[in-house]
GROMACS .gro file of C-alpha atoms in nm:
model
  407
    1MET     CA    1   8.311  10.593   6.017
    2CYS     CA    2   8.062  10.848   5.893
    3ALA     CA    3   8.191  11.015   5.578
    4GLN     CA    4   8.102  11.366   5.691
    5PRO     CA    5   8.302  11.687   5.668
    6CYS     CA    6   8.491  11.812   5.970
    7ARG     CA    7   8.223  12.051   6.085
    8GLY     CA    8   7.930  11.867   5.927
    9SER     CA    9   7.583  11.820   6.070
   10PRO     CA   10   7.434  11.483   6.163
   11SER     CA   11   7.377  11.257   5.867
   12SER     CA   12   7.021  11.217   5.751
   13GLY     CA   13   7.102  10.857   5.665
   14ALA     CA   14   7.190  10.712   6.006
   15GLY     CA   15   7.353  10.377   5.980
   16GLN     CA   16   7.495  10.448   5.632
   17ALA     CA   17   7.840  10.541   5.760
   18ALA     CA   18   8.135  10.464   5.536
   19VAL     CA   19   8.365  10.196   5.673
   20ARG     CA   20   8.724  10.291   5.753
   21PRO     CA   21   8.904   9.964   5.683
   22LEU     CA   22   9.191   9.839   5.891
   23SER     CA   23   9.490   9.691   5.713
   24LEU     CA   24   9.340   9.353   5.803
   25PRO     CA   25   9.002   9.263   5.955
   26LEU     CA   26   9.054   9.205   6.325
   27PRO     CA   27   9.029   8.823   6.318
   28LEU     CA   28   9.271   8.802   6.025
   29ALA     CA   29   9.506   9.047   6.192
   30CYS     CA   30   9.517   8.822   6.498
   31HIS     CA   31   9.597   8.517   6.283
   32ALA     CA   32   9.867   8.715   6.104
   33THR     CA   33  10.020   8.808   6.437
   34ILE     CA   34  10.037   8.446   6.544
   35ALA     CA   35  10.187   8.339   6.213
   36ALA     CA   36  10.443   8.618   6.207
   37GLY     CA   37  10.527   8.603   6.576
   38SER     CA   38  10.863   8.438   6.617
   39LYS     CA   39  11.180   8.495   6.811
   40GLU     CA   40  11.326   8.651   6.499
   41GLY     CA   41  11.042   8.886   6.412
   42GLY     CA   42  10.755   8.863   6.658
   43VAL     CA   43  10.482   9.121   6.692
   44GLY     CA   44  10.434   9.253   7.044
   45VAL     CA   45  10.111   9.327   7.225
   46SER     CA   46  10.153   9.700   7.157
   47SER     CA   47  10.057   9.640   6.793
   48PHE     CA   48   9.734   9.450   6.858
   49LEU     CA   49   9.505   9.754   6.830
   50ASN     CA   50   9.703   9.969   6.588
   51GLY     CA   51   9.463  10.192   6.396
   52ILE     CA   52   9.187  10.176   6.659
   53ARG     CA   53   9.075  10.519   6.779
   54VAL     CA   54   8.944  10.562   7.132
   55LEU     CA   55   8.775  10.855   7.304
   56ASP     CA   56   8.805  10.844   7.682
   57LEU     CA   57   8.547  11.037   7.887
   58GLY     CA   58   8.651  10.860   8.207
   59GLN     CA   59   8.756  11.016   8.535
   60TYR     CA   60   8.957  10.903   8.836
   61LEU     CA   61   9.049  10.532   8.804
   62PRO     CA   62   8.808  10.285   8.636
   63GLY     CA   63   8.755  10.442   8.292
   64PRO     CA   64   9.110  10.576   8.251
   65PHE     CA   65   9.259  10.244   8.360
   66ALA     CA   66   9.049  10.062   8.099
   67THR     CA   67   9.159  10.294   7.821
   68ARG     CA   68   9.521  10.265   7.932
   69ILE     CA   69   9.489   9.890   7.874
   70LEU     CA   70   9.366   9.969   7.523
   71ALA     CA   71   9.658  10.210   7.475
   72ASP     CA   72   9.897   9.939   7.596
   73MET     CA   73   9.767   9.726   7.308
   74GLY     CA   74   9.836  10.001   7.056
   75ALA     CA   75   9.509  10.193   7.039
   76ASP     CA   76   9.524  10.570   6.983
   77VAL     CA   77   9.353  10.701   7.298
   78VAL     CA   78   9.240  11.061   7.329
   79LYS     CA   79   9.120  11.158   7.676
   80VAL     CA   80   8.858  11.432   7.672
   81GLU     CA   81   8.854  11.630   7.995
   82PRO     CA   82   8.644  11.929   8.106
   83PRO     CA   83   8.814  12.271   8.105
   84GLN     CA   84   8.923  12.228   8.468
   85GLY     CA   85   9.063  11.882   8.396
   86ASP     CA   86   8.988  11.537   8.531
   87PRO     CA   87   8.934  11.567   8.909
   88GLY     CA   88   9.169  11.270   8.936
   89ARG     CA   89   9.453  11.512   8.858
   90TYR     CA   90   9.410  11.667   9.201
   91PHE     CA   91   9.365  11.358   9.422
   92ASP     CA   92   9.676  11.325   9.635
   93PRO     CA   93   9.777  11.000   9.818
   94ASP     CA   94   9.595  11.112  10.133
   95GLY     CA   95   9.276  11.205   9.949
   96LYS     CA   96   9.330  11.579   9.996
   97PRO     CA   97   9.326  11.836   9.717
   98GLY     CA   98   9.672  11.848   9.565
   99THR     CA   99   9.872  11.695   9.283
  100SER     CA  100   9.808  11.330   9.209
  101PRO     CA  101  10.106  11.096   9.163
  102PHE     CA  102   9.863  10.844   9.012
  103TYR     CA  103   9.716  11.051   8.729
  104PRO     CA  104  10.025  11.045   8.500
  105LEU     CA  105  10.059  10.668   8.544
  106ILE     CA  106   9.694  10.586   8.478
  107ASN     CA  107   9.687  10.809   8.172
  108ALA     CA  108  10.025  10.727   8.020
  109GLY     CA  109  10.019  10.664   7.648
  110LYS     CA  110   9.725  10.899   7.586
  111ARG     CA  111   9.670  11.243   7.440
  112ILE     CA  112   9.471  11.485   7.657
  113ILE     CA  113   9.236  11.752   7.524
  114ASN     CA  114   8.985  11.979   7.696
  115LEU     CA  115   8.626  12.031   7.586
  116ASP     CA  116   8.325  12.180   7.765
  117LEU     CA  117   8.044  11.950   7.655
  118LYS     CA  118   7.788  12.199   7.789
  119ASP     CA  119   7.909  12.446   7.526
  120ALA     CA  120   7.743  12.403   7.186
  121ALA     CA  121   8.061  12.461   6.985
  122ASP     CA  122   8.264  12.218   7.196
  123ALA     CA  123   7.984  11.962   7.181
  124GLU     CA  124   7.995  11.984   6.800
  125VAL     CA  125   8.371  11.926   6.807
  126PHE     CA  126   8.307  11.621   7.025
  127LEU     CA  127   8.060  11.489   6.768
  128GLN     CA  128   8.318  11.533   6.494
  129LEU     CA  129   8.558  11.323   6.701
  130ILE     CA  130   8.282  11.066   6.748
  131GLU     CA  131   8.244  11.040   6.370
  132ARG     CA  132   8.606  10.931   6.343
  133ALA     CA  133   8.631  10.714   6.655
  134ASP     CA  134   8.597  10.340   6.694
  135ILE     CA  135   8.534  10.338   7.069
  136LEU     CA  136   8.391  10.575   7.328
  137LEU     CA  137   8.441  10.487   7.692
  138GLU     CA  138   8.263  10.709   7.943
  139SER     CA  139   8.214  10.678   8.316
  140LEU     CA  140   7.959  10.952   8.375
  141ARG     CA  141   7.647  10.900   8.582
  142PRO     CA  142   7.362  10.740   8.388
  143GLY     CA  143   7.166  11.004   8.197
  144VAL     CA  144   7.433  11.276   8.192
  145LEU     CA  145   7.518  11.241   7.822
  146ASP     CA  146   7.148  11.223   7.734
  147ARG     CA  147   7.086  11.553   7.911
  148LEU     CA  148   7.371  11.705   7.710
  149GLY     CA  149   7.216  11.585   7.385
  150LEU     CA  150   7.503  11.340   7.343
  151GLY     CA  151   7.333  11.014   7.429
  152TYR     CA  152   7.384  10.688   7.245
  153ARG     CA  153   7.110  10.754   6.988
  154GLN     CA  154   7.261  11.088   6.895
  155LEU     CA  155   7.611  10.943   6.876
  156ARG     CA  156   7.498  10.644   6.672
  157ALA     CA  157   7.334  10.881   6.423
  158ARG     CA  158   7.678  11.027   6.361
  159ASN     CA  159   7.865  10.695   6.359
  160SER     CA  160   7.683  10.362   6.341
  161ARG     CA  161   8.013  10.173   6.385
  162LEU     CA  162   8.084  10.333   6.723
  163ILE     CA  163   8.130  10.100   7.020
  164HIS     CA  164   8.001  10.301   7.316
  165CYS     CA  165   8.099  10.159   7.655
  166ALA     CA  166   7.921  10.317   7.952
  167LEU     CA  167   8.108  10.224   8.270
  168SER     CA  168   7.915  10.316   8.584
  169GLY     CA  169   7.890  10.211   8.946
  170TYR     CA  170   7.568  10.011   8.938
  171GLY     CA  171   7.470  10.005   8.571
  172GLN     CA  172   7.232  10.204   8.353
  173SER     CA  173   6.915  10.052   8.500
  174GLY     CA  174   6.783   9.928   8.831
  175PRO     CA  175   6.702  10.104   9.159
  176ALA     CA  176   7.070  10.171   9.242
  177ARG     CA  177   7.162  10.321   8.903
  178LEU     CA  178   7.197  10.675   9.041
  179VAL     CA  179   7.335  10.587   9.384
  180ALA     CA  180   7.660  10.770   9.460
  181ASP     CA  181   7.928  10.533   9.583
  182HIS     CA  182   8.292  10.427   9.571
  183ASP     CA  183   8.476  10.097   9.557
  184ILE     CA  184   8.406   9.980   9.909
  185GLY     CA  185   8.033  10.024   9.849
  186TYR     CA  186   8.041   9.823   9.528
  187VAL     CA  187   8.239   9.550   9.704
  188ALA     CA  188   7.987   9.550   9.988
  189MET     CA  189   7.692   9.490   9.755
  190THR     CA  190   7.858   9.185   9.596
  191GLY     CA  191   7.880   9.012   9.934
  192MET     CA  192   8.259   8.989   9.909
  193LEU     CA  193   8.321   9.185  10.230
  194SER     CA  194   8.118   8.930  10.427
  195ALA     CA  195   8.391   8.675  10.357
  196SER     CA  196   8.704   8.893  10.353
  197GLY     CA  197   8.885   8.969  10.675
  198THR     CA  198   8.930   8.824  11.022
  199ARG     CA  199   8.664   8.645  11.222
  200GLU     CA  200   8.604   8.976  11.401
  201MET     CA  201   8.527   9.203  11.105
  202PRO     CA  202   8.566   9.253  10.729
  203THR     CA  203   8.883   9.406  10.586
  204ILE     CA  204   8.889   9.680  10.322
  205PRO     CA  205   9.060   9.540  10.009
  206TYR     CA  206   9.328   9.748   9.839
  207PRO     CA  207   9.385   9.847   9.566
  208PRO     CA  208   9.020   9.909   9.473
  209MET     CA  209   8.877   9.575   9.363
  210ALA     CA  210   8.558   9.678   9.182
  211ASP     CA  211   8.730   9.965   9.001
  212HIS     CA  212   8.987   9.730   8.851
  213ALA     CA  213   8.735   9.454   8.784
  214GLY     CA  214   8.518   9.706   8.600
  215SER     CA  215   8.813   9.827   8.395
  216SER     CA  216   8.898   9.473   8.289
  217GLN     CA  217   8.535   9.386   8.213
  218ALA     CA  218   8.503   9.699   8.000
  219VAL     CA  219   8.808   9.600   7.796
  220ILE     CA  220   8.688   9.240   7.755
  221SER     CA  221   8.349   9.366   7.635
  222ILE     CA  222   8.506   9.618   7.398
  223MET     CA  223   8.733   9.356   7.244
  224GLY     CA  224   8.436   9.127   7.188
  225ALA     CA  225   8.240   9.413   7.032
  226LEU     CA  226   8.530   9.495   6.799
  227LEU     CA  227   8.537   9.135   6.683
  228ALA     CA  228   8.159   9.131   6.632
  229ARG     CA  229   8.183   9.454   6.432
  230THR     CA  230   8.413   9.288   6.179
  231ARG     CA  231   8.120   9.061   6.093
  232SER     CA  232   7.822   9.298   6.125
  233GLY     CA  233   7.978   9.632   6.037
  234GLU     CA  234   7.781   9.782   6.328
  235GLY     CA  235   7.881   9.914   6.667
  236CYS     CA  236   7.687   9.866   6.989
  237TYR     CA  237   7.619  10.004   7.336
  238LEU     CA  238   7.790   9.831   7.631
  239ASP     CA  239   7.643   9.877   7.980
  240VAL     CA  240   7.916   9.773   8.226
  241SER     CA  241   7.888   9.825   8.601
  242LEU     CA  242   8.174   9.818   8.851
  243MET     CA  243   7.966   9.630   9.106
  244GLU     CA  244   7.855   9.358   8.863
  245SER     CA  245   8.206   9.322   8.723
  246LEU     CA  246   8.322   9.219   9.069
  247LEU     CA  247   8.004   9.020   9.125
  248TYR     CA  248   8.101   8.816   8.819
  249ASN     CA  249   8.399   8.691   9.021
  250GLN     CA  250   8.186   8.577   9.315
  251ALA     CA  251   8.078   8.242   9.170
  252LEU     CA  252   8.249   8.035   9.441
  253PRO     CA  253   8.120   8.218   9.751
  254LEU     CA  254   7.772   8.266   9.606
  255GLN     CA  255   7.748   7.891   9.549
  256VAL     CA  256   7.881   7.801   9.896
  257PRO     CA  257   7.891   8.112  10.119
  258PRO     CA  258   8.177   8.092  10.370
  259LYS     CA  259   8.168   8.244  10.714
  260LEU     CA  260   8.397   8.539  10.778
  261GLY     CA  261   8.750   8.410  10.835
  262ALA     CA  262   8.627   8.053  10.861
  263GLY     CA  263   8.643   7.900  10.512
  264ILE     CA  264   8.925   7.708  10.354
  265LEU     CA  265   9.031   8.000  10.131
  266ASN     CA  266   8.947   8.295  10.357
  267GLY     CA  267   9.135   8.230  10.679
  268GLY     CA  268   8.980   7.923  10.836
  269ALA     CA  269   9.243   7.668  10.730
  270ALA     CA  270   9.597   7.635  10.863
  271CYS     CA  271   9.726   7.523  10.524
  272TYR     CA  272   9.601   7.842  10.354
  273ASN     CA  273   9.677   8.140  10.572
  274VAL     CA  274   9.897   8.438  10.654
  275TYR     CA  275  10.143   8.416  10.941
  276LYS     CA  276  10.356   8.669  11.128
  277THR     CA  277  10.727   8.608  11.169
  278GLY     CA  278  10.940   8.685  11.472
  279ASP     CA  279  11.065   9.014  11.325
  280GLY     CA  280  10.720   9.149  11.240
  281ARG     CA  281  10.711   9.044  10.875
  282PHE     CA  282  10.450   8.817  10.721
  283VAL     CA  283  10.449   8.503  10.508
  284THR     CA  284  10.181   8.309  10.325
  285LEU     CA  285  10.121   7.938  10.312
  286SER     CA  286   9.890   7.793  10.047
  287SER     CA  287   9.958   7.421  10.081
  288VAL     CA  288   9.603   7.319   9.987
  289GLU     CA  289   9.702   6.996   9.815
  290PRO     CA  290   9.802   6.723  10.064
  291LYS     CA  291  10.140   6.671   9.895
  292PHE     CA  292  10.238   7.034   9.955
  293TRP     CA  293  10.109   7.032  10.313
  294ALA     CA  294  10.309   6.715  10.383
  295LYS     CA  295  10.625   6.876  10.243
  296PHE     CA  296  10.574   7.181  10.464
  297CYS     CA  297  10.512   6.979  10.778
  298THR     CA  298  10.817   6.765  10.709
  299ALA     CA  299  11.038   7.068  10.638
  300VAL     CA  300  10.945   7.232  10.971
  301GLU     CA  301  10.987   6.900  11.158
  302HIS     CA  302  10.621   6.865  11.257
  303PRO     CA  303  10.512   6.552  11.070
  304GLN     CA  304  10.229   6.503  11.323
  305TRP     CA  305  10.049   6.795  11.158
  306ILE     CA  306  10.012   6.609  10.828
  307ALA     CA  307   9.708   6.414  10.946
  308ARG     CA  308   9.545   6.728  11.085
  309GLN     CA  309   9.510   6.907  10.749
  310HIS     CA  310   9.138   6.835  10.721
  311GLU     CA  311   9.029   6.906  11.076
  312PRO     CA  312   8.693   7.089  11.093
  313LEU     CA  313   8.694   7.455  10.993
  314PRO     CA  314   8.782   7.699  11.134
  315GLN     CA  315   9.102   7.527  11.249
  316ILE     CA  316   9.167   7.761  11.538
  317ASP     CA  317   9.400   7.529  11.730
  318LEU     CA  318   9.608   7.418  11.431
  319ILE     CA  319   9.634   7.774  11.302
  320SER     CA  320   9.757   7.879  11.646
  321ASP     CA  321  10.019   7.604  11.645
  322VAL     CA  322  10.151   7.702  11.303
  323ALA     CA  323  10.143   8.071  11.397
  324ASP     CA  324  10.349   8.001  11.710
  325LEU     CA  325  10.607   7.822  11.496
  326PHE     CA  326  10.644   8.107  11.246
  327ALA     CA  327  10.668   8.361  11.530
  328ARG     CA  328  10.981   8.194  11.668
  329HIS     CA  329  11.207   8.299  11.381
  330THR     CA  330  11.274   8.587  11.146
  331LEU     CA  331  11.168   8.614  10.785
  332ALA     CA  332  11.527   8.548  10.679
  333HIS     CA  333  11.519   8.219  10.866
  334TRP     CA  334  11.199   8.108  10.694
  335GLU     CA  335  11.328   8.217  10.354
  336ALA     CA  336  11.635   8.000  10.399
  337ARG     CA  337  11.437   7.707  10.530
  338LEU     CA  338  11.123   7.705  10.313
  339ARG     CA  339  11.227   7.872   9.988
  340PRO     CA  340  11.394   7.552   9.862
  341VAL     CA  341  11.087   7.344   9.961
  342ASP     CA  342  10.807   7.291   9.708
  343CYS     CA  343  10.528   7.371   9.954
  344CYS     CA  344  10.356   7.688   9.825
  345TYR     CA  345  10.530   7.932  10.060
  346GLN     CA  346  10.585   8.301   9.989
  347ALA     CA  347  10.707   8.603  10.181
  348VAL     CA  348  10.472   8.901  10.188
  349LEU     CA  349  10.659   9.176  10.008
  350ASP     CA  350  10.633   9.543  10.091
  351TYR     CA  351  10.549   9.745   9.780
  352ASN     CA  352  10.894   9.906   9.782
  353GLU     CA  353  11.048   9.559   9.760
  354VAL     CA  354  10.847   9.447   9.458
  355PRO     CA  355  11.047   9.615   9.175
  356GLU     CA  356  11.375   9.471   9.306
  357HIS     CA  357  11.253   9.113   9.345
  358PRO     CA  358  11.462   8.878   9.127
  359HIS     CA  359  11.156   8.742   8.946
  360MET     CA  360  11.032   9.093   8.864
  361GLN     CA  361  11.378   9.181   8.741
  362ALA     CA  362  11.393   8.872   8.521
  363ARG     CA  363  11.051   8.927   8.365
  364GLY     CA  364  11.107   9.299   8.311
  365LEU     CA  365  10.745   9.409   8.353
  366VAL     CA  366  10.807   9.638   8.653
  367ARG     CA  367  11.018   9.940   8.571
  368ARG     CA  368  11.125  10.248   8.761
  369ASP     CA  369  11.128  10.586   8.589
  370GLY     CA  370  11.252  10.840   8.840
  371ASN     CA  371  10.995  10.841   9.120
  372ASP     CA  372  10.740  10.650   8.913
  373VAL     CA  373  10.694  10.275   8.906
  374HIS     CA  374  10.536  10.134   8.591
  375VAL     CA  375  10.383   9.789   8.563
  376LEU     CA  376  10.373   9.710   8.191
  377PHE     CA  377  10.102   9.513   8.014
  378PRO     CA  378  10.140   9.166   8.169
  379THR     CA  379  10.150   8.959   7.850
  380ILE     CA  380  10.461   8.857   7.659
  381VAL     CA  381  10.371   8.767   7.300
  382ASP     CA  382  10.593   8.519   7.114
  383ASP     CA  383  10.884   8.613   7.341
  384VAL     CA  384  10.835   8.983   7.259
  385PRO     CA  385  10.796   9.183   7.584
  386PRO     CA  386  10.567   9.486   7.604
  387THR     CA  387  10.721   9.821   7.523
  388ALA     CA  388  10.750  10.105   7.771
  389ARG     CA  389  10.459  10.348   7.770
  390ALA     CA  390  10.493  10.696   7.631
  391PRO     CA  391  10.408  10.969   7.883
  392LEU     CA  392  10.070  11.139   7.855
  393ALA     CA  393  10.074  11.433   7.617
  394ASP     CA  394   9.866  11.749   7.623
  395SER     CA  395   9.708  11.810   7.284
  396SER     CA  396   9.423  12.002   7.121
  397TRP     CA  397   9.111  11.896   6.938
  398GLU     CA  398   9.250  12.054   6.621
  399GLN     CA  399   9.556  11.830   6.637
  400VAL     CA  400   9.344  11.523   6.702
  401LEU     CA  401   9.108  11.593   6.412
  402ALA     CA  402   9.407  11.646   6.185
  403SER     CA  403   9.550  11.309   6.289
  404TRP     CA  404   9.214  11.131   6.254
  405PRO     CA  405   9.118  11.202   5.894
  406ALA     CA  406   8.758  11.132   5.798
  407VAL     CA  407   8.693  10.879   5.527
   0.00000   0.00000   0.00000
């Protein structure tokens, strides 16, 4: 961090920031965790990023979800919102202005402060926080921070060790960089919608695919940058786009583009499909390997289907035959008949059934807290489960500066 006083001006010696050491360099800390992690005294995931300070300038879902992942791993995350708050506070389940049930969940484990970055005094406070931070994640439109005099060059002058992650829809360059859009638009540009849905038309994926892919890609990039900083002593600028984060997952369909609803993994195969039961519920079958398909066909007393597994795609007739079979009985019937069979069968759960599922109960990663449902960080380290998140906490910049001493 830059060794500057609380209200100091930018250093004339950019890049000469003093280093605030962690108790162990990050690679050594990871090795220490592995060595110490045991059933008797393991170290959970919530200690991985202890001592790492994060400023969150994100709004709505992608940026805040990324910084919540960092908070889940123990980082001290301070969310900086404009005076009126993150607009995500007021996005109700129907998209109307109201109170969001999502905002407290996405921002759990963080402290919230308000700053008007258009105000000179508040902008200076923000720069003081930058001096003491390890990571800045922002999801503003490209160019906004530059127009405020808070672009990467200005921030780097105050803290050369800062890892600045800019998470935007289409990236910081290119003809689409300033295009306004939301998740469905990002998904559309990747080509994914052309292969997702029925043979009649694409289906909108939910929850938002590109938003979550971008959040994960931002965290992966930040973790890599933290590791690199232990060697170089320098931070960096990370340009992460939501669209390209999802595009990164399109290797299979880009290599061999499937037709809508007609490929082996997108609705064209009987052995890998969704079927409706007689009581209006749904089940999945993913018996791609011949041994699983054979077990399914045998269990439902249709051994003649075994040889039909590799009929030409789309397998309209075979899919219809299997669909007719599932439609004859209720979900309870199929649970009793196929659950004991090793054939890659699952019931499609409603969301309100998920927390009570025996496997969820056994793993302990889905927890109810009043009306809220929390899914904890999905990694169990050396048999140590993740800890419950603290609720978000309103704070002030004075309190944050006091808790982030300059060195």
